[in-house]
Coordinates of C-alpha atoms in Angstrom, one line a residue:
X1500 CA -22.2 9.1 7.0
X1501 CA -18.7 9.6 5.7
X1502 CA -18.2 10.4 2.1
X1503 CA -16.1 8.0 0.0
X1504 CA -14.4 8.8 -3.2
X1505 CA -14.4 6.0 -5.9
X1506 CA -12.3 6.3 -9.0
X1507 CA -12.0 3.9 -11.9
X1508 CA -8.9 4.3 -14.1
X1509 CA -8.3 2.5 -17.2
X1510 CA -4.9 2.7 -19.0
X1511 CA -4.0 6.0 -17.6
X1512 CA -7.4 7.7 -18.0
X1513 CA -10.1 8.3 -15.5
X1514 CA -13.3 6.5 -16.6
X1515 CA -15.3 7.4 -13.6
X1516 CA -15.0 9.4 -10.5
X1517 CA -17.7 9.7 -8.0
X1518 CA -18.5 10.3 -4.3
X1519 CA -20.7 8.0 -2.4
X1520 CA -21.9 7.8 1.1
X1521 CA -21.1 4.8 3.5
X1522 CA -18.7 3.1 5.7
X1523 CA -15.3 2.7 4.0
X1524 CA -15.2 -1.1 4.4
X1525 CA -18.8 -1.5 3.2
X1526 CA -18.1 0.5 0.1
X1527 CA -14.9 -1.3 -0.7
X1528 CA -16.7 -4.6 -0.5
X1529 CA -19.5 -3.4 -2.7
X1530 CA -17.1 -2.0 -5.4
X1531 CA -15.2 -5.4 -5.2
X1532 CA -18.5 -7.5 -5.7
X1533 CA -19.3 -5.2 -8.7
X1534 CA -15.8 -5.5 -10.1
X1535 CA -16.0 -9.2 -10.1
X1536 CA -18.3 -8.9 -13.1
X1537 CA -15.9 -6.9 -15.0
X1538 CA -12.9 -9.3 -14.1
X1539 CA -11.8 -12.0 -16.6
X1540 CA -10.1 -14.7 -14.5
X1541 CA -8.4 -16.1 -17.6
X1542 CA -6.6 -12.9 -18.5
X1543 CA -5.7 -11.5 -15.1
X1544 CA -5.3 -11.5 -11.2
X1545 CA -8.0 -10.0 -9.0
X1546 CA -6.3 -8.1 -6.0
X1547 CA -7.4 -5.7 -3.4
X1548 CA -4.4 -3.8 -1.8
X1549 CA -4.8 -1.6 1.2
X1550 CA -2.1 1.1 1.5
X1551 CA -1.4 4.2 3.5
X1552 CA -1.6 7.5 1.4
X1553 CA -0.1 10.6 2.6
X1554 CA -2.1 13.8 1.7
X1555 CA -0.2 17.1 2.1
X1556 CA -2.0 20.5 3.1
X1557 CA -0.3 23.8 3.5
X1558 CA -0.8 25.2 6.9
X1559 CA -3.1 26.8 8.1
X1560 CA -6.0 24.8 7.0
X1561 CA -9.7 25.8 7.5
X1562 CA -11.5 24.8 10.5
X1563 CA -13.9 22.9 8.3
X1564 CA -11.2 20.9 6.8
X1565 CA -9.8 20.1 10.2
X1566 CA -13.2 19.0 11.4
X1567 CA -13.6 16.6 8.5
X1568 CA -10.1 15.0 9.1
X1569 CA -10.8 14.7 12.8
X1570 CA -14.2 13.2 12.3
X1571 CA -12.7 10.5 10.2
X1572 CA -10.1 9.9 13.0
X1573 CA -7.2 10.0 10.5
X1574 CA -3.5 9.9 11.4
X1575 CA -2.1 13.4 11.0
X1576 CA 1.2 15.0 11.9
X1577 CA 3.0 18.3 11.0
X1578 CA 6.0 18.5 8.8
X1579 CA 7.3 22.0 8.3
X1580 CA 4.6 24.2 7.0
X1581 CA 2.4 21.2 6.0
X1582 CA -0.2 19.0 7.6
X1583 CA 0.3 15.4 6.5
X1584 CA -3.0 13.2 6.6
X1585 CA -2.7 9.6 6.3
X1586 CA -5.7 8.0 4.6
X1587 CA -6.3 4.3 3.9
X1588 CA -6.6 3.7 0.2
X1589 CA -7.8 0.5 -1.4
X1590 CA -6.7 -0.4 -4.9
X1591 CA -8.8 -3.1 -6.7
X1592 CA -7.0 -4.4 -9.6
X1593 CA -9.1 -6.5 -12.1
X1594 CA -7.3 -6.1 -15.3
X1595 CA -3.5 -6.6 -15.2
X1596 CA -0.7 -8.5 -16.7
X1597 CA 2.8 -9.6 -16.1
X1598 CA 5.4 -8.6 -18.9
X1599 CA 8.6 -10.5 -18.0
X1600 CA 9.9 -8.5 -15.0
X1601 CA 7.2 -5.7 -15.4
X1602 CA 3.7 -5.7 -14.0
X1603 CA 0.9 -3.5 -15.6
X1604 CA -2.3 -2.7 -13.8
X1605 CA -4.5 -1.8 -16.9
X1606 CA -7.7 -1.1 -14.9
X1607 CA -8.4 -0.4 -11.2
X1608 CA -10.8 1.1 -8.9
X1609 CA -9.3 3.3 -6.1
X1610 CA -11.5 3.8 -3.1
X1611 CA -10.8 6.0 0.0
X1612 CA -12.3 8.7 2.2
X1613 CA -13.5 11.9 0.5
X1614 CA -12.1 14.9 2.3
X1615 CA -12.1 17.7 -0.2
X1616 CA -11.7 18.4 -3.9
X1617 CA -7.9 18.7 -3.5
X1618 CA -7.6 15.3 -2.0
X1619 CA -10.0 13.8 -4.6
X1620 CA -7.6 15.3 -7.4
X1621 CA -4.6 13.6 -5.7
X1622 CA -6.4 10.4 -5.6
X1623 CA -7.4 10.6 -9.3
X1624 CA -3.8 11.3 -10.1
X1625 CA -2.6 8.2 -8.1
X1626 CA -5.2 6.1 -10.1
X1627 CA -3.9 7.5 -13.4
X1628 CA -0.3 6.8 -12.5
X1629 CA -1.2 3.2 -11.3
X1630 CA -2.6 2.4 -14.8
X1631 CA -0.4 4.5 -17.0
X1632 CA 2.5 2.1 -17.6
X1633 CA 4.0 -1.1 -16.6
X1634 CA 6.2 -1.0 -13.3
X1635 CA 9.4 -2.7 -13.2
X1636 CA 10.1 -5.2 -10.4
X1637 CA 13.6 -5.5 -9.2
X1638 CA 14.2 -9.1 -8.4
X1639 CA 17.8 -8.4 -7.2
X1640 CA 18.3 -8.3 -3.5
X1641 CA 21.0 -5.9 -2.3
X1642 CA 23.3 -8.9 -1.9
X1643 CA 25.4 -10.0 1.0
X1644 CA 29.1 -10.4 0.2
X1645 CA 31.4 -11.9 2.6
X1646 CA 35.2 -12.0 2.5
X1647 CA 36.9 -15.3 3.3
X1648 CA 38.2 -13.6 6.5
X1649 CA 34.4 -12.8 7.4
X1650 CA 33.4 -16.5 6.7
X1651 CA 36.3 -17.6 9.0
X1652 CA 35.2 -15.4 11.8
X1653 CA 31.6 -16.7 11.3
X1654 CA 32.6 -20.2 11.4
X1655 CA 34.9 -19.6 14.5
X1656 CA 31.9 -17.8 16.2
X1657 CA 29.6 -20.8 15.4
X1658 CA 32.1 -23.4 16.7
X1659 CA 32.6 -21.4 19.8
X1660 CA 28.9 -21.2 20.5
X1661 CA 28.5 -24.9 19.9
X1662 CA 31.3 -25.6 22.4
X1663 CA 29.8 -23.4 25.0
X1664 CA 26.3 -25.0 24.4
X1665 CA 28.0 -28.5 25.0
X1666 CA 29.6 -27.3 28.1
X1667 CA 26.3 -26.1 29.5
X1668 CA 24.6 -29.4 28.8
X1669 CA 27.5 -31.4 30.3
X1670 CA 27.5 -29.1 33.6
X1671 CA 23.6 -29.6 34.0
X1672 CA 24.0 -33.4 33.8
X1673 CA 26.5 -33.5 36.5
X1674 CA 24.2 -31.6 39.0

């Protein structure tokens, strides 16, 4: 049975970090069920987000570590002198708030496969960073700016397409 790391972070501090055994989807569902008891629906949203997290290991790695990664059937690739291993990470947010254009996850559980202590430390750091401070959302889109010349070209192209389309319909009717 695979080992799973479960980390609870509250306002930038690890409150709990443990390793359990089970299938990752089952453990995520179990933690989510228990977390519902801690959640106050009048104060925050309840979300579960699945993301891909890249772990970096300096090559060469031990055969035991390679076997664990291989047994979990995780995506892996080489980048220079590093082995990049992609793990699914579930973040269960149950105490959060909006502050104008900022969003603050005050308390989360982070759940993923346990590979080794180095990976566990990286996941703990991720959990701490997630709950440390509000994140700013940029509502602005890069923006599309068109000159009057660009607009004229677009309008001309649309008109030309409309004429071509009318000609096709007309020629089909004649046949």
